[in-house]
CSV table of C-alpha atoms in Angstrom, one decimal:
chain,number,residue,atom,x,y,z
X,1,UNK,CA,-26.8,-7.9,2.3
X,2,UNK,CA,-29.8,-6.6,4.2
X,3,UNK,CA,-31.3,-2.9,3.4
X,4,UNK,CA,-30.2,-1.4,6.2
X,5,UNK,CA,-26.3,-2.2,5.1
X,6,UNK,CA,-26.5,-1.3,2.0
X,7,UNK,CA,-28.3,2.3,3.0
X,8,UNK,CA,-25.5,2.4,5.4
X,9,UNK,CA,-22.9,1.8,3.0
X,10,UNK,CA,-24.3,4.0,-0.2
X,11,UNK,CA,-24.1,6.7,2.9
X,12,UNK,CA,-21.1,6.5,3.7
X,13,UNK,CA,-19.5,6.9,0.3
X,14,UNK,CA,-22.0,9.7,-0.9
X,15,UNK,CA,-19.9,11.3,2.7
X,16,UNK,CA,-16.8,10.1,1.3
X,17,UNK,CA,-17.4,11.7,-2.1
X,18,UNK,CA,-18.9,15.1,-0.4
X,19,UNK,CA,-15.8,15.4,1.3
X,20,UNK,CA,-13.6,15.1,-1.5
X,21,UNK,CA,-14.9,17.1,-3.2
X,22,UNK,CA,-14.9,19.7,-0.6
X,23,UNK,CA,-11.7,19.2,-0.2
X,24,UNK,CA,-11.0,20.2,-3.7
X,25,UNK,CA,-13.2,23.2,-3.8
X,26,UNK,CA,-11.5,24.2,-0.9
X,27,UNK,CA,-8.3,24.5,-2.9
X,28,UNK,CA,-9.8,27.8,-4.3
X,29,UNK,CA,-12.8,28.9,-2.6
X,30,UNK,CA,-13.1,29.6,1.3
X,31,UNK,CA,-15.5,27.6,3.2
X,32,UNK,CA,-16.4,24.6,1.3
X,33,UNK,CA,-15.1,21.4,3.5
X,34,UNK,CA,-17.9,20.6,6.2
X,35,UNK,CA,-18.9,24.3,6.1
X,36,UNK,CA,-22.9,23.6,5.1
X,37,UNK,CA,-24.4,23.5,8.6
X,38,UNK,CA,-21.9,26.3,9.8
X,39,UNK,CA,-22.7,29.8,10.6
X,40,UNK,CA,-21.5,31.1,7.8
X,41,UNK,CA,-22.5,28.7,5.5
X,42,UNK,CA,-20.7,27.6,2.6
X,43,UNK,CA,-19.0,30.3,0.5
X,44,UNK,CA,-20.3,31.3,-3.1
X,45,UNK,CA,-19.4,33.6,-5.3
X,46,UNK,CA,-22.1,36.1,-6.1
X,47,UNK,CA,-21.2,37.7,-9.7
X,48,UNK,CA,-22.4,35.4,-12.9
X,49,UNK,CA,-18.8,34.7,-14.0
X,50,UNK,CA,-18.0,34.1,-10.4
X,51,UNK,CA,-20.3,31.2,-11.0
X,52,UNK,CA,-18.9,29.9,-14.3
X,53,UNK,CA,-15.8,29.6,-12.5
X,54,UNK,CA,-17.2,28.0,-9.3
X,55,UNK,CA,-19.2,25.3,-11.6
X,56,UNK,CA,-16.4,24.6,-13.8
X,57,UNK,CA,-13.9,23.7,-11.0
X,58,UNK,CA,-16.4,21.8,-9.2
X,59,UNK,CA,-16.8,20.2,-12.4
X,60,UNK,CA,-13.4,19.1,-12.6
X,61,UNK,CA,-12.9,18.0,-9.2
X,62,UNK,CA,-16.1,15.7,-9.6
X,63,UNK,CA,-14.3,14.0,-12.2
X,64,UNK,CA,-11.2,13.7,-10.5
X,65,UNK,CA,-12.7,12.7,-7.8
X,66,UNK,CA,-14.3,9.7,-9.5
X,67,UNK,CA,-10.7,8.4,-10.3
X,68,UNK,CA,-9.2,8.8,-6.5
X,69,UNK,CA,-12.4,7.8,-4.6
X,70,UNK,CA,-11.2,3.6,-6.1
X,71,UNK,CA,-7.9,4.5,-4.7
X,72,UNK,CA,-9.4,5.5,-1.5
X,73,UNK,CA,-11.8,2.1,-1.2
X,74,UNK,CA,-8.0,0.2,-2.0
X,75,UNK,CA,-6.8,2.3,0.6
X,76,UNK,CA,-9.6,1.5,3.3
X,77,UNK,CA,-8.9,-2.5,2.6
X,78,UNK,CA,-5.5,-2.2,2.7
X,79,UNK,CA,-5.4,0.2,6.6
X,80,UNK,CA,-7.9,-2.8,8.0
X,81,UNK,CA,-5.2,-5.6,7.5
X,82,UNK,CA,-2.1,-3.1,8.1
X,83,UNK,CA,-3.9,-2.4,11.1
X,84,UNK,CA,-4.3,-6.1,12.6
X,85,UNK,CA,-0.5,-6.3,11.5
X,86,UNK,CA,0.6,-3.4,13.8
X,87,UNK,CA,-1.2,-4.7,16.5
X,88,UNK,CA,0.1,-7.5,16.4
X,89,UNK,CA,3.5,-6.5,15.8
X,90,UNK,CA,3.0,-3.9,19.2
X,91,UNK,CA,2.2,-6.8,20.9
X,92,UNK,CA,4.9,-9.2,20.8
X,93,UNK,CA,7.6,-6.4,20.4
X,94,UNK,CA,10.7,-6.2,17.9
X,95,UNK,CA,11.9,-10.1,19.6
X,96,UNK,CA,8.8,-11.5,18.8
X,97,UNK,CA,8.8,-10.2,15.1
X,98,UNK,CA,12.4,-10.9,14.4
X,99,UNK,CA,11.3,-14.7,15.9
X,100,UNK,CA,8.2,-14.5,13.8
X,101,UNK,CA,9.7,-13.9,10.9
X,102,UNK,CA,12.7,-16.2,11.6
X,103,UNK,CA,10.1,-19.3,12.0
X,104,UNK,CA,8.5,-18.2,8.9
X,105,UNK,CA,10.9,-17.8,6.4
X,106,UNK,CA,13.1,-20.6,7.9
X,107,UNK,CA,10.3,-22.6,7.3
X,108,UNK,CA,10.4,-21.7,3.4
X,109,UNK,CA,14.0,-21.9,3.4
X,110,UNK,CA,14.1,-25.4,5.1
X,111,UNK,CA,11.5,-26.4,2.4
X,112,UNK,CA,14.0,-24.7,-0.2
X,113,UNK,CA,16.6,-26.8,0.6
X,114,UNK,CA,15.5,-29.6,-0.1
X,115,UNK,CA,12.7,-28.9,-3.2
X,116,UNK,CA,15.0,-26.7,-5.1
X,117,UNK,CA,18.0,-26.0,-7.0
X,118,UNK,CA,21.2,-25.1,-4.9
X,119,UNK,CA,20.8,-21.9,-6.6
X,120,UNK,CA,17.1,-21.5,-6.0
X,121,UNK,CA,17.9,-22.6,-1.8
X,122,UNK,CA,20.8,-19.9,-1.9
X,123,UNK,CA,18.3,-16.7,-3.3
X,124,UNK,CA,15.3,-18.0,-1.1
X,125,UNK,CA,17.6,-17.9,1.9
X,126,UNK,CA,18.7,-14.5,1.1
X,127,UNK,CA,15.8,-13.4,0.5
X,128,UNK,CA,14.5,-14.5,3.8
X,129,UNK,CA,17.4,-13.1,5.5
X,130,UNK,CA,16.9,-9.5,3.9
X,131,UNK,CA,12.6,-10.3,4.8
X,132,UNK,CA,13.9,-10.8,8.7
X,133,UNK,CA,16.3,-7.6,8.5
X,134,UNK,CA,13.0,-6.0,6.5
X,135,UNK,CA,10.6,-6.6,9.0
X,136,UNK,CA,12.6,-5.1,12.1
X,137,UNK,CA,13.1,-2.2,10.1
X,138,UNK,CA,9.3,-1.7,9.3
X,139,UNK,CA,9.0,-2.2,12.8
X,140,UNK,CA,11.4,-0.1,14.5
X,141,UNK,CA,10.2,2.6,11.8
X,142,UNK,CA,6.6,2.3,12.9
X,143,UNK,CA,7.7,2.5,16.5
X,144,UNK,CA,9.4,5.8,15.5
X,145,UNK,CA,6.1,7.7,14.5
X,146,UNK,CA,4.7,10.4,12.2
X,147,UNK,CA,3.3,9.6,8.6
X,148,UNK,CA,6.1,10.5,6.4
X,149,UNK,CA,8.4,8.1,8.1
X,150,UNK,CA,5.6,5.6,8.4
X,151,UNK,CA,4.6,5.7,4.9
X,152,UNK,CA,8.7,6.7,3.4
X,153,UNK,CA,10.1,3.8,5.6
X,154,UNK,CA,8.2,1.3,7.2
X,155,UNK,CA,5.3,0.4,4.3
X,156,UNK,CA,8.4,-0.9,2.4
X,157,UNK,CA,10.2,-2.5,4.4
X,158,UNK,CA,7.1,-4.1,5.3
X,159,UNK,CA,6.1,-5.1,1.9
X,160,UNK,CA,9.4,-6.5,1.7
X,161,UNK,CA,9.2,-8.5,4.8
X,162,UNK,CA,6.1,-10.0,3.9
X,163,UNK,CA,6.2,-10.2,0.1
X,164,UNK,CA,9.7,-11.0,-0.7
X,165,UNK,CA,10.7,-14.7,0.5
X,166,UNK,CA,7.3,-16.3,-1.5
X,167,UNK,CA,8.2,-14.5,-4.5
X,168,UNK,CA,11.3,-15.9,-5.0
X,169,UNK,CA,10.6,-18.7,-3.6
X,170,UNK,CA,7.8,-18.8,-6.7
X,171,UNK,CA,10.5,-17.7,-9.3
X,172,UNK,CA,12.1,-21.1,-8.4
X,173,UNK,CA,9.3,-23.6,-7.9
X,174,UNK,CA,9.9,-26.2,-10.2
X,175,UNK,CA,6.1,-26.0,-11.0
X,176,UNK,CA,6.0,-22.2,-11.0
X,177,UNK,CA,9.2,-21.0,-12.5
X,178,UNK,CA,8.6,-21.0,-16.2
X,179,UNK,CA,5.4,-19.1,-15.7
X,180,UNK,CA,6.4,-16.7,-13.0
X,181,UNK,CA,10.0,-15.9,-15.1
X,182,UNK,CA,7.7,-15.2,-17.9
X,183,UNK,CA,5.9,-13.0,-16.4
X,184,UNK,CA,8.5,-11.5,-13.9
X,185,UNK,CA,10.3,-10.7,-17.5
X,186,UNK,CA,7.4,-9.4,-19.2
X,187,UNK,CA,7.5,-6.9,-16.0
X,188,UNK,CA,10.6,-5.9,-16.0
X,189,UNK,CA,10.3,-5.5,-20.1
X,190,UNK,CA,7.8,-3.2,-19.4
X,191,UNK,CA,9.4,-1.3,-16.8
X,192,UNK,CA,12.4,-0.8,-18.4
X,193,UNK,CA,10.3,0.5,-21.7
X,194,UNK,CA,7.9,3.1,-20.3
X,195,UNK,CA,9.4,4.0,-16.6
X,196,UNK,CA,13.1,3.9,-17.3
X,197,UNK,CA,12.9,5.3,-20.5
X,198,UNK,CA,14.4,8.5,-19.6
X,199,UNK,CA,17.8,9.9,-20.3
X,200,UNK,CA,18.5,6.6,-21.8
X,201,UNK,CA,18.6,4.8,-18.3
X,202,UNK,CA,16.8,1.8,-19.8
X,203,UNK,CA,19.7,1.0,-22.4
X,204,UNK,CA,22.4,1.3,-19.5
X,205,UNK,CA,20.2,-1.0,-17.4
X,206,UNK,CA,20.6,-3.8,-20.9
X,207,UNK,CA,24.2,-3.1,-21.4
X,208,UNK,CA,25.1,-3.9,-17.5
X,209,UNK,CA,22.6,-6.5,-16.2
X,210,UNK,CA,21.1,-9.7,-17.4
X,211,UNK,CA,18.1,-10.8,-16.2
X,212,UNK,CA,18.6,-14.3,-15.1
X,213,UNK,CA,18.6,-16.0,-11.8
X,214,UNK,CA,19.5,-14.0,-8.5
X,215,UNK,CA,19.0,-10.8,-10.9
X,216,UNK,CA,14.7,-11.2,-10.9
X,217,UNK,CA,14.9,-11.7,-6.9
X,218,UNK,CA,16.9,-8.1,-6.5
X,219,UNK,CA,13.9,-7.0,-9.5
X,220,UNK,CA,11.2,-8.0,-7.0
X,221,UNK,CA,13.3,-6.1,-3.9
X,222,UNK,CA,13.2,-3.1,-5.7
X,223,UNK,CA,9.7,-3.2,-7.0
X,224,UNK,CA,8.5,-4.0,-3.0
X,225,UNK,CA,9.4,-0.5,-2.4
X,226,UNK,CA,7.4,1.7,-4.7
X,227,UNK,CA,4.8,-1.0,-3.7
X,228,UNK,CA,5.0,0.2,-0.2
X,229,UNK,CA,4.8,3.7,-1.1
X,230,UNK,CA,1.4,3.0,-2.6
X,231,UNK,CA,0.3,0.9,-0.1
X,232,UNK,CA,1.3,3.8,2.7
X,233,UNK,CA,-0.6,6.7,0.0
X,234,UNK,CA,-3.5,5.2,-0.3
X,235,UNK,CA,-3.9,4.3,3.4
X,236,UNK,CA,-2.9,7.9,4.0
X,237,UNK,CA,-5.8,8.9,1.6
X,238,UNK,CA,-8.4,7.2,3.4
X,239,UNK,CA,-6.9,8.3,6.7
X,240,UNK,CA,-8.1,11.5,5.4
X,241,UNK,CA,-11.1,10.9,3.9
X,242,UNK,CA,-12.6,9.0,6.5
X,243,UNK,CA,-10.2,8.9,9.7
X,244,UNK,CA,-9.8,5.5,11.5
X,245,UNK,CA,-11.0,4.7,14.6
């Protein structure tokens, strides 16, 4: 990495973190957010304990800060390849996605059929056939506009178009399975102990369901959408910290 990149990058997040932080004085105090080379200035309070205060929650927004800003770098990798996909997916319309996706996921279906279980063909298929239904719903939802129903709707139905098929497919490799079911279990062990663990939802979830088979494929559906969520926050965040071009 040459000198002049690495200047350009250190810039860019000392901006990042400036910002932030302005942001987060701004919560409070008037004039703090890109204010310094105003007219006005940037506000500050002009009694002592008008300080204290000032410091003090400057304070704590520099080490809040310091926990969002990794969020925000996660958030600028993950708007440069859910960028490419958009364009792409603008390009060839909602036929050529649905074909797209058809080609995949038939592909890993075809593969399915004849590498797996019956059972393992049966939950890849239908898990290709909800990543096809998925992927025009991410689309037609991205098509629709506005950053709630972007990041709401069409991040996980996304995720799910993309993430879903090779998942399952993984949960039925006969190289993967044992190590993937471990670990797919281990997840939902730990879900179901620290997330659901509230008004007892966790025990009903034991009681009615067994975690075998088809059950760890409808696991990984659900998980894709929280997953989306995050993926649309944190691309939201660094939309604001540092707008795209």
């Amino acid at each position: 990495m040459s000198g002049g990149t690495a200047s350009g990058i250190v810039a860019g997040i000392r901006i990042d973190l400036q910002r932030l932080h302005e942001t987060w004085m701004e919560i409070v105090y008037p004039r703090q957010r890109d204010a310094a080379d105003t007219v006005l200035g940037k506000w500050t309070p002009n009694t002592q304990t008008g300080w204290i205060a000032y410091r003090l929650w400057g304070a704590l927004g520099a080490l809040l800060v310091g926990i969002l800003y990794p969020l925000v770098l996660l958030g600028y990798v993950f708007r440069a390849q859910t960028s490419r996909i958009d364009l792409a997916a603008a390009r060839i319309g909602a036929i050529g996605v649905f074909v797209v996706l058809v080609v995949l996921w038939g592909a890993l279906s075809a593969f399915a059929r004849y590498q797996f279980s019956t059972s393992g063909f049966i939950a890849v298929l239908a898990a290709s056939v909800v990543a096809v239904v998925a992927g025009l719903l991410a689309y037609a939802f991205s098509r629709v506009g506005g950053r709630l129903t972007t990041v709401v709707f069409a991040y996980p139905f996304g995720v799910t178009a993309l993430l879903l098929p090779p998942v399952v497919a993984a949960l039925y490799s006969p190289t993967l399975a044992e190590t993937v079911f471990s670990r797919s279990t281990a997840i939902a062990r730990w879900i179901n102990d620290n997330l659901l663990d509230v008004y007892n939802i966790n025990q009903r979830l034991r009681r009615s369901y067994d975690l075998r088979g088809i059950a760890h494929a409808a696991m990984w559906f659900a998980i894709s959408i929280p997953v989306g969520w995050l993926v649309g926050t944190v691309v939201t965040l660094a939309n604001y910290v540092r707008p795209g071009r």
